[in-house]
C-alpha cells in the first residue's frame, strides 16, 4: 500500500472508493451470566462507491458492533463483510475509522498524531510531517502543531481525529457517532466541514448516529435500524441537493418532510429500545 | 495561555511563606529537643541530641569514620542502591509488560507472583547474606527484590489498562504489532511505571541499608549498626541524615525525569493551586 505516499492535493487512489457489502452479518455476545445475546441479526446492506450512508438507530441497538465488524476489529459470528466483493479478513488498509470517544494518542503532539498513519505505513519522517502539516491546515488547526491533545478543546481534538484519518486517504470511511460528545453548535460546524472534506476525498462512508437531523443533513441514504438485535428496518434516499450546508438545509421544506417520514419509522424502535433498557435496568 | 501563566505566578508568590514556616517548624522542634536534653528532661545517653548529631556528622566529614572516609561509605551504599534500582526496575517493567499483554503468561504466573509477594521480603536479606556473603552482592539482591515487586505490579496494571480504543485506532491507522507496542502500549504504561519509581527508589535505599544492617563490611548501614552497638544514638541519627540526603537528591532527579517524560499529561492540580 503506497497510496499514503500521495499528497492530499492529488486525486484519490486509482482504485477509487470501494463497494461495501454486508451479507447476513450476525454478532452474538455471551453475557457474564453465560447467556447468549444476539446484538446484530442478519444485517444486509450495500454501500455504493462514493456513497454517504448513515445508519440511525436507538442507543444500544448494535450500531457500534456493526461498524466494528466492518472495520475488521470484531469477528462476525456469522455472515460476512465484502469490500469490492472480497471477504474482509482483519483490518483493511483502505479503511479509516473515526471513533466516538477520544482515540487520538494523548502522548503525541497534534503533528505527531496526524503523521502517525503515514509513519505506520512506511512513509519517511519528512514526507509524513509534510502531509500531516497539509491536513492540519485543512482542518483549521494551523498553529497548534506542537500542542498535546489535553491542551485542545473537544472540537479541536475531533479535528485532529479527522486529519489523522484523512491523511491516509481512506477509500472507505467509518464514523461512529463522531460528533456526539460535542455541543450542538460545534456539531453543526463539524458536520459542514466533514461534508467539504468528504467531497474532496470521495470516499464511501458508513456513518453512525442517533441524531436524525444530523443524519438527513449528511446522507445520500439514511438506513433506520431496529432495536436490538440490529437489522435494517427501512431505507430512505435523501434527495436534497449537494453541495450542502448542514446549517441551512434544515430550513428546506423537503428536509422537514423527510424528517417526518423517517421519524415515524424510527420512533417505534426508540420506544422498543427504551422498554428494553428499563426492563434490563 | 497568559491566564495560566498569571495563575501560576500568583500561586508561586502566594506560596512563598510555606518554606519559611516549614523551616521555622523544624528549628522549633530541634530547639525543643535540644532544650529538653540540656535541662535533663530526657536522657542524652539514650536519646542523643541535635548538637551531638551535628558533632558526629562533622567528625565523619572532617576525619572520616572508623570504616574509612564518609564518602567511601556513602558511595558503597549508593552503588548498591543504584544497581538494585536499575536491575529491579528493568526486570519489573519487562515482567509487568509481558504478563500484562500476554494473557496465557498472566494465567500461568499470576499465582507465583502473588505468592512471592506475600513473603515478608525484608527477611530475604538474611538469606542473601548466607548466599552471597557480606559484600555488595547480598545488598544489591535485596534491593532488587524490593524494587521489582513494586514496579512489576504498577507496570502490570498499566499494561492491562491501555485504552482499547487507542489500540484499535492505531491498528486502523496502519500500525503493526510492534508499532502498537512502541507507540501505544509503552507510552501508556510509562505513566504508571514512573509513578512507581519514587517509591521504588526509597525501597532500593531501604534494601541496601537493611542489607548492611544485617551484615556488611562497608556502607552507611554498617555505620548505623556500629553506632547502635555502641549505644551511640547521635551516630545512628547522623547515618540517617546522610541516607536521607541521598534519597532526597534522588527524588529530585526522578521528578525531573517525570517532567520530561510526562510532558503530554495535564499538570496535576494540587489542592493549593485549585483554591
Ligand atoms: N464486547 C461485548 N461483550 C458483550 N456485550 C457487548 C459487547 N459489545 C457490545 N455489547 C452489547 O451489545 C449491545 C449493542 O452495543 P453497541 O453496538 O455498542 O450499541 P450502539 O452503538 O448502537 O449504542 C449493547 O447492549 C452492549 O451491551
Ligand atoms: Mg455506539
XYZ file of C-alpha atoms and ligand atoms in Angstrom:
584
model
C 0.000 0.000 0.000
C 1.843 3.082 -1.222
C -1.333 5.113 -1.613
C -0.446 7.075 1.523
C 2.645 8.487 -0.201
C 0.317 10.613 -2.334
C -0.168 14.203 -1.165
C -3.672 15.302 -0.125
C -3.975 17.565 -3.166
C -3.707 14.755 -5.731
C -6.866 12.885 -6.793
C -7.975 9.768 -4.868
C -6.157 6.457 -5.162
C -6.538 4.940 -8.674
C -8.835 2.147 -7.484
C -11.426 4.679 -6.257
C -13.743 4.224 -3.290
C -14.823 0.603 -2.799
C -18.208 -1.055 -2.897
C -19.181 -2.292 0.561
C -21.481 -5.228 1.150
C -22.742 -6.697 4.421
C -24.191 -10.169 3.966
C -26.334 -11.741 6.726
C -23.944 -10.176 9.238
C -24.616 -11.519 12.746
C -22.956 -10.981 16.113
C -23.666 -12.794 19.364
C -22.079 -11.966 22.718
C -22.063 -14.142 25.799
C -23.044 -12.059 28.807
C -21.468 -12.598 32.266
C -24.318 -14.935 33.237
C -23.312 -17.186 30.321
C -26.402 -16.474 28.215
C -26.013 -15.785 24.513
C -27.302 -12.464 23.307
C -27.726 -11.593 19.643
C -26.743 -7.965 19.101
C -26.731 -7.891 15.297
C -29.011 -10.247 13.342
C -28.844 -10.990 9.587
C -27.739 -7.477 8.729
C -27.910 -6.824 4.971
C -26.583 -3.604 3.475
C -24.864 -2.323 0.373
C -22.956 0.965 0.194
C -22.188 2.143 -3.353
C -18.728 3.515 -4.202
C -18.584 7.118 -3.005
C -21.954 6.975 -1.278
C -22.579 8.659 2.081
C -24.672 6.158 4.009
C -25.930 6.930 7.516
C -27.111 4.293 9.987
C -29.547 5.572 12.555
C -30.999 3.631 15.445
C -31.672 3.891 19.167
C -28.798 3.759 21.666
C -27.633 0.241 22.459
C -29.179 -1.317 19.335
C -25.834 -2.569 17.984
C -24.620 0.208 15.682
C -21.093 0.261 17.072
C -20.920 -3.506 16.811
C -21.802 -3.343 13.105
C -19.065 -0.776 12.487
C -16.503 -2.794 14.470
C -17.157 -5.777 12.231
C -16.914 -3.679 9.069
C -13.613 -2.255 10.374
C -12.303 -5.779 10.951
C -11.892 -5.148 14.689
C -14.543 -7.720 15.632
C -15.083 -11.118 14.035
C -18.713 -11.726 12.917
C -20.464 -14.730 14.492
C -21.982 -15.407 11.080
C -22.194 -13.730 7.678
C -19.512 -11.649 6.039
C -18.284 -8.197 5.074
C -17.346 -7.755 1.410
C -15.085 -4.927 0.276
C -15.155 -4.726 -3.512
C -16.736 -8.225 -3.386
C -13.753 -9.686 -1.494
C -14.458 -11.033 2.018
C -12.759 -8.949 4.675
C -10.098 -10.602 6.868
C -8.901 -8.381 9.696
C -8.351 -4.651 9.313
C -8.010 -3.260 5.801
C -5.570 -0.507 4.810
C -8.329 1.206 2.762
C -10.443 1.699 5.888
C -10.417 4.834 8.004
C -12.261 4.946 11.344
C -13.303 7.928 13.431
C -14.230 6.852 16.950
C -16.983 8.068 19.227
C -14.644 8.605 22.185
C -11.270 10.287 22.004
C -8.873 7.840 20.412
C -6.021 10.177 19.447
C -2.683 9.474 21.125
C -2.557 11.692 24.230
C 1.259 11.388 24.420
C 1.816 12.685 20.883
C 1.629 16.272 19.674
C -1.000 17.227 17.087
C 1.629 16.970 14.357
C 2.840 13.541 15.510
C -0.769 12.342 15.858
C -1.623 13.268 12.289
C 1.701 11.964 10.952
C 1.228 8.635 12.773
C -0.752 6.920 9.976
C 1.776 7.633 7.207
C 4.630 6.710 9.570
C 2.960 3.367 10.396
C 2.600 2.809 6.662
C 6.271 3.291 5.970
C 6.352 6.917 4.771
C 9.562 8.794 5.660
C 9.619 11.210 8.595
C 9.902 14.376 6.438
C 7.201 13.407 3.983
C 4.852 12.267 6.763
C 5.313 15.601 8.555
C 4.612 17.488 5.324
C 1.391 15.540 4.673
C 0.362 15.970 8.300
C 1.016 19.720 8.075
C -1.247 19.955 4.986
C -4.106 18.180 6.732
C -3.694 20.165 9.940
C -4.184 23.286 7.814
C -7.192 21.796 6.070
C -8.973 21.054 9.345
C -8.134 24.542 10.622
C -5.596 23.667 13.309
C -2.677 25.684 11.953
C -0.530 26.929 14.820
C -1.456 24.026 17.113
C 1.036 21.533 15.652
C 3.085 21.305 18.857
C 0.123 21.157 21.256
C -0.809 17.992 23.106
C -4.438 16.775 22.889
C -5.209 17.688 26.508
C -4.440 21.315 25.646
C -7.202 21.375 22.996
C -10.995 21.665 23.198
C -13.221 18.686 22.376
C -13.992 20.100 18.915
C -10.300 20.624 18.178
C -9.464 17.080 19.262
C -12.136 15.860 16.853
C -10.447 17.823 14.070
C -7.195 16.082 14.971
C -9.003 12.743 14.687
C -10.399 13.734 11.253
C -6.984 14.850 9.967
C -5.392 11.714 11.408
C -7.847 9.534 9.498
C -7.976 11.539 6.268
C -4.195 11.785 5.853
C -4.290 8.065 4.991
C -6.753 8.853 2.167
C -9.212 6.099 3.135
C -11.456 4.758 0.378
C -13.893 3.515 2.990
C -14.655 5.862 5.865
C -16.363 4.537 9.002
C -17.573 7.014 11.588
C -19.166 6.026 14.903
C -21.147 8.970 16.315
C -18.035 11.095 15.844
C -19.645 14.345 16.965
C -21.925 13.101 19.734
C -19.657 14.401 22.514
C -19.692 17.959 21.104
C -22.113 20.778 21.845
C -24.879 21.470 19.293
C -23.194 24.451 17.572
C -19.822 22.737 17.246
C -21.591 19.634 15.945
C -23.186 21.594 13.096
C -19.929 23.278 12.173
C -18.082 19.957 12.199
C -20.777 18.336 10.040
C -20.303 21.085 7.446
C -16.540 20.664 7.461
C -16.866 16.900 7.212
C -19.011 17.272 4.075
C -16.469 19.612 2.473
C -13.615 17.200 3.244
C -15.590 14.205 2.027
C -16.471 15.958 -1.245
C -12.763 16.472 -1.927
C -11.836 12.962 -0.747
C -14.597 10.969 -2.432
C -14.799 8.010 -0.031
C -17.605 5.532 0.576
C -18.917 6.430 4.019
C -20.739 4.475 6.672
C -21.698 6.982 9.375
C -23.477 6.047 12.598
C -25.583 8.449 14.621
C -28.677 8.624 16.752
C -29.316 12.254 15.772
C -31.882 12.364 12.963
C -31.192 15.955 11.841
C -27.510 15.180 11.525
C -28.348 12.023 9.562
C -30.515 13.846 6.993
C -28.114 16.766 6.658
C -25.192 14.484 5.796
C -26.573 11.447 3.994
C -27.269 10.242 0.488
C -29.230 7.487 2.179
C -30.473 7.030 5.744
C -30.863 3.462 6.991
C -33.134 3.053 10.023
C -32.194 0.135 12.260
C -34.434 -1.902 14.532
C -33.959 -2.017 18.301
C -31.630 -4.823 19.471
C -30.853 -7.065 17.706
C -29.909 -4.560 14.981
C -31.242 -5.241 11.495
C -32.248 -2.928 8.645
C -35.799 -1.679 9.127
C -36.214 0.832 6.306
C -34.085 2.908 3.971
C -34.687 6.488 2.842
C -32.986 8.151 -0.091
C -32.150 11.759 0.791
C -32.752 13.715 -2.414
C -31.501 17.054 -1.103
C -29.153 18.998 -3.402
C -25.372 18.930 -2.958
C -23.086 20.599 -2.056
C -24.963 21.128 1.190
C -24.553 23.452 4.130
C -25.928 21.427 7.056
C -26.899 24.593 8.924
C -29.135 25.995 6.216
C -30.504 22.787 4.773
C -32.690 22.314 7.856
C -34.946 25.117 6.672
C -35.878 23.471 3.344
C -39.466 22.140 3.268
C -38.158 18.843 1.860
C -35.965 18.455 4.947
C -38.976 18.742 7.255
C -40.877 16.252 5.120
C -38.037 13.681 5.244
C -37.643 14.274 8.955
C -41.330 13.487 9.496
C -41.223 10.307 7.379
C -38.067 8.908 8.945
C -39.091 9.812 12.472
C -42.280 7.759 12.060
C -40.149 4.700 11.257
C -37.606 5.451 13.957
C -39.873 6.283 16.899
C -41.268 2.728 17.258
C -37.723 1.414 17.577
C -36.754 4.108 20.050
C -39.726 3.127 22.209
C -38.869 -0.582 21.968
C -35.253 0.174 22.913
C -36.431 2.291 25.836
C -38.629 -0.562 27.058
C -35.662 -2.983 26.707
C -33.383 -0.683 28.656
C -35.827 -0.085 31.504
C -36.655 -3.812 31.703
C -32.925 -4.661 31.903
C -32.139 -1.902 34.415
C -2.153 30.815 27.908
C -1.407 34.148 29.626
C -4.185 33.431 32.106
C -2.497 30.159 33.012
C 0.883 31.885 33.465
C -0.766 34.528 35.586
C -2.330 31.932 37.832
C 0.982 30.120 38.212
C 2.692 33.361 39.221
C 0.034 34.125 41.770
C 0.218 30.668 43.344
C 4.033 30.934 43.380
C 4.063 34.229 45.272
C 1.135 33.067 47.382
C 3.168 30.072 48.490
C 6.421 31.860 49.311
C 5.616 31.747 53.037
C 5.337 27.945 53.035
C 9.102 27.096 53.051
C 9.659 29.751 55.730
C 7.056 28.157 58.004
C 8.435 24.681 57.240
C 11.976 25.723 58.189
C 10.720 27.525 61.295
C 8.796 24.446 62.434
C 11.899 22.253 62.019
C 14.038 24.697 64.042
C 11.418 24.845 66.805
C 11.296 21.031 67.020
C 15.083 20.653 67.096
C 15.338 23.508 69.604
C 12.770 21.892 71.886
C 14.650 18.606 71.704
C 17.991 20.287 72.466
C 16.367 22.207 75.330
C 14.859 19.019 76.784
C 18.296 17.386 76.732
C 20.105 20.450 78.180
C 17.603 20.723 81.057
C 17.956 16.949 81.592
C 14.208 16.412 80.984
C 15.248 13.467 78.772
C 18.412 11.381 78.923
C 21.072 12.398 76.407
C 22.588 8.915 76.802
C 19.586 7.189 75.177
C 18.024 9.954 73.103
C 21.068 11.866 71.871
C 20.775 15.498 70.835
C 20.778 17.641 67.667
C 24.101 19.181 68.695
C 25.619 15.741 69.312
C 24.375 14.510 65.945
C 25.896 17.511 64.226
C 29.241 16.949 66.050
C 29.248 13.305 64.938
C 28.394 14.224 61.356
C 31.042 16.944 61.279
C 33.586 14.491 62.669
C 32.764 11.986 59.933
C 33.108 14.638 57.260
C 36.401 16.073 58.626
C 38.154 12.984 59.930
C 36.333 10.050 58.372
C 34.581 7.155 60.104
C 36.087 4.085 61.747
C 35.421 2.328 58.441
C 37.193 4.885 56.281
C 36.058 8.152 54.726
C 32.337 9.005 54.875
C 32.227 9.429 51.088
C 33.581 5.915 50.687
C 30.769 4.541 52.872
C 28.101 6.626 51.143
C 29.431 5.608 47.731
C 29.181 1.905 48.614
C 25.559 2.306 49.721
C 24.757 4.447 46.698
C 26.211 1.866 44.312
C 24.176 -0.920 45.898
C 21.084 1.280 45.689
C 21.590 2.288 42.061
C 22.400 -1.199 40.792
C 19.500 -2.679 42.744
C 17.182 0.070 41.478
C 18.283 -0.275 37.846
C 18.067 -4.048 37.688
C 14.858 -4.173 39.738
C 13.129 -1.565 37.544
C 14.250 -3.252 34.312
C 13.044 -6.686 35.448
C 9.827 -5.296 36.910
C 8.958 -3.379 33.734
C 9.723 -6.328 31.440
C 7.788 -8.810 33.576
C 4.868 -6.400 34.005
C 4.608 -5.686 30.282
C 4.887 -9.376 29.382
C 2.265 -10.555 31.868
C 0.061 -7.529 31.218
C -0.108 -8.015 27.455
C 0.218 -11.806 27.040
C -2.846 -13.476 28.512
C -1.531 -17.025 28.824
C 1.627 -15.842 30.620
C -0.557 -13.974 33.105
C -2.691 -17.086 33.655
C 0.389 -19.196 34.434
C 2.452 -16.770 36.511
C -0.014 -14.588 38.438
C -0.264 -17.263 41.150
C 3.522 -17.392 41.615
C 3.931 -13.635 41.710
C 1.093 -13.284 44.198
C 2.583 -15.936 46.490
C 6.101 -14.491 46.297
C 4.663 -11.078 47.033
C 3.175 -12.431 50.255
C 6.631 -13.456 51.551
C 7.933 -10.840 54.031
C 10.711 -9.712 51.742
C 12.996 -7.996 54.254
C 13.669 -11.462 55.731
C 15.225 -12.415 52.405
C 18.108 -10.146 53.451
C 19.274 -12.845 55.848
C 19.015 -15.446 53.113
C 21.026 -13.312 50.696
C 23.828 -12.723 53.243
C 24.165 -16.509 53.536
C 24.067 -16.994 49.767
C 26.155 -14.045 48.583
C 28.296 -13.170 51.647
C 28.980 -9.855 53.366
C 29.935 -7.960 50.174
C 27.770 -5.744 47.974
C 26.042 -8.601 46.130
C 23.713 -9.515 49.006
C 22.547 -5.867 49.417
C 22.025 -5.445 45.683
C 19.943 -8.626 45.665
C 17.729 -7.374 48.493
C 17.257 -4.000 46.782
C 16.354 -5.749 43.503
C 13.704 -7.873 45.183
C 12.131 -4.900 46.955
C 12.113 -2.744 43.808
C 10.969 -5.497 41.480
C 7.577 -6.157 43.031
C 6.559 -2.521 43.297
C 7.496 -1.760 39.704
C 6.097 -5.046 38.468
C 2.619 -4.502 39.907
C 2.461 -0.983 38.507
C 3.591 -1.850 35.006
C 1.357 -4.944 35.002
C -1.651 -2.803 35.910
C -0.598 -0.139 33.390
C -0.120 -2.634 30.564
C -3.596 -4.061 31.169
C -5.124 -0.610 31.451
C -4.193 0.559 27.936
C -7.242 2.117 26.247
C -8.619 -0.453 23.779
C -9.931 2.382 21.587
C -6.481 3.888 21.174
C -5.084 0.476 20.230
C -7.904 -0.016 17.702
C -7.211 3.450 16.303
C -3.502 2.676 15.894
C -4.269 -0.604 14.128
C -6.653 1.075 11.698
C -4.118 3.818 11.021
C -1.782 1.050 9.880
C 0.239 0.070 12.961
C 1.558 -3.497 13.123
C 2.112 -5.389 16.370
C 5.454 -3.732 17.071
C 4.175 -0.231 16.318
C 1.156 -0.751 18.574
C 3.529 -1.796 21.354
C 6.003 1.007 20.715
C 3.524 3.854 20.134
C 0.592 2.893 22.361
C 1.343 0.234 24.998
C 4.739 1.612 26.076
C 3.855 5.300 26.430
C 0.555 4.470 28.098
C 2.239 2.138 30.594
C 5.031 4.639 31.198
C 2.916 6.959 33.291
C 2.184 4.046 35.644
C 5.817 2.980 35.780
C 7.067 6.472 36.516
C 4.549 6.805 39.317
C 6.149 3.758 40.952
C 9.780 4.932 40.583
C 9.662 7.283 43.553
C 8.531 4.547 45.927
C 10.898 2.096 44.240
C 13.920 4.314 44.882
C 13.041 4.583 48.548
C 12.815 0.787 48.655
C 16.183 0.432 46.899
C 17.825 2.527 49.630
C 15.947 0.543 52.272
C 17.180 -2.699 50.715
C 20.797 -1.512 50.644
C 20.803 -0.110 54.197
C 18.870 -3.004 55.766
C 21.183 -5.425 53.956
C 24.133 -3.607 55.527
C 22.485 -3.687 58.954
C 22.146 -7.470 58.669
C 25.814 -7.972 57.868
C 28.381 -5.964 55.922
C 31.970 -4.806 55.802
C 31.219 -1.315 54.464
C 28.372 1.178 53.960
C 26.090 3.596 55.790
C 24.027 0.731 57.215
C 27.177 -0.632 58.858
C 27.883 2.797 60.412
C 24.375 2.822 61.833
C 24.710 -0.758 63.110
C 28.028 0.042 64.824
C 26.624 3.175 66.456
C 23.709 1.116 67.685
C 26.083 -1.490 69.138
C 27.959 1.300 70.966
C 24.658 2.777 72.229
C 25.536 5.969 70.353
C 22.185 7.488 69.274
C 23.899 10.503 67.682
C 25.786 8.146 65.341
C 22.541 6.449 64.308
C 20.949 9.836 63.587
C 23.989 11.000 61.624
C 23.778 7.848 59.497
C 20.081 8.515 58.931
C 20.752 12.110 57.897
C 23.264 11.036 55.218
C 20.879 8.339 53.943
C 18.041 10.846 53.780
C 20.155 13.322 51.822
C 20.841 10.596 49.245
C 17.140 9.823 48.994
C 16.121 13.475 48.608
C 18.672 14.127 45.858
C 17.495 11.019 44.003
C 13.896 12.131 44.370
C 14.830 15.413 42.682
C 16.258 13.535 39.695
C 13.142 11.386 39.420
C 10.953 14.498 39.436
C 12.990 15.935 36.563
C 12.624 12.663 34.644
C 8.880 12.665 35.293
C 8.513 16.222 33.965
C 10.438 15.305 30.836
C 8.635 12.035 30.072
C 5.111 13.053 31.041
C 5.022 16.428 29.275
C 1.918 15.245 27.444
C -0.092 14.883 30.642
C -2.169 17.677 32.123
C -0.337 19.057 35.167
C -1.681 17.564 38.362
C -3.718 20.211 40.138
C -2.533 20.403 43.717
C -5.196 21.395 46.255
C -3.320 24.637 46.938
C -3.376 25.585 43.244
C -7.087 24.830 42.954
C -8.013 27.393 45.627
N -17.823 -6.922 23.801
C -19.114 -7.038 24.189
N -19.483 -8.037 25.014
C -20.774 -8.168 25.405
N -21.771 -7.347 25.022
C -21.456 -6.323 24.202
C -20.118 -6.106 23.736
N -20.129 -5.021 22.925
C -21.396 -4.578 22.896
N -22.211 -5.365 23.642
C -23.664 -5.185 23.824
O -24.240 -5.067 22.562
C -25.281 -4.105 22.565
C -25.074 -3.115 21.454
O -23.907 -2.357 21.712
P -23.423 -1.228 20.700
O -23.099 -1.847 19.403
O -22.311 -0.503 21.378
O -24.704 -0.293 20.594
P -24.860 1.168 19.976
O -23.562 1.548 19.365
O -25.962 1.066 18.985
O -25.250 2.078 21.102
C -25.286 -3.469 23.935
O -26.366 -3.985 24.658
C -23.980 -3.896 24.554
O -24.157 -4.121 25.915
Mg -22.236 3.075 19.944
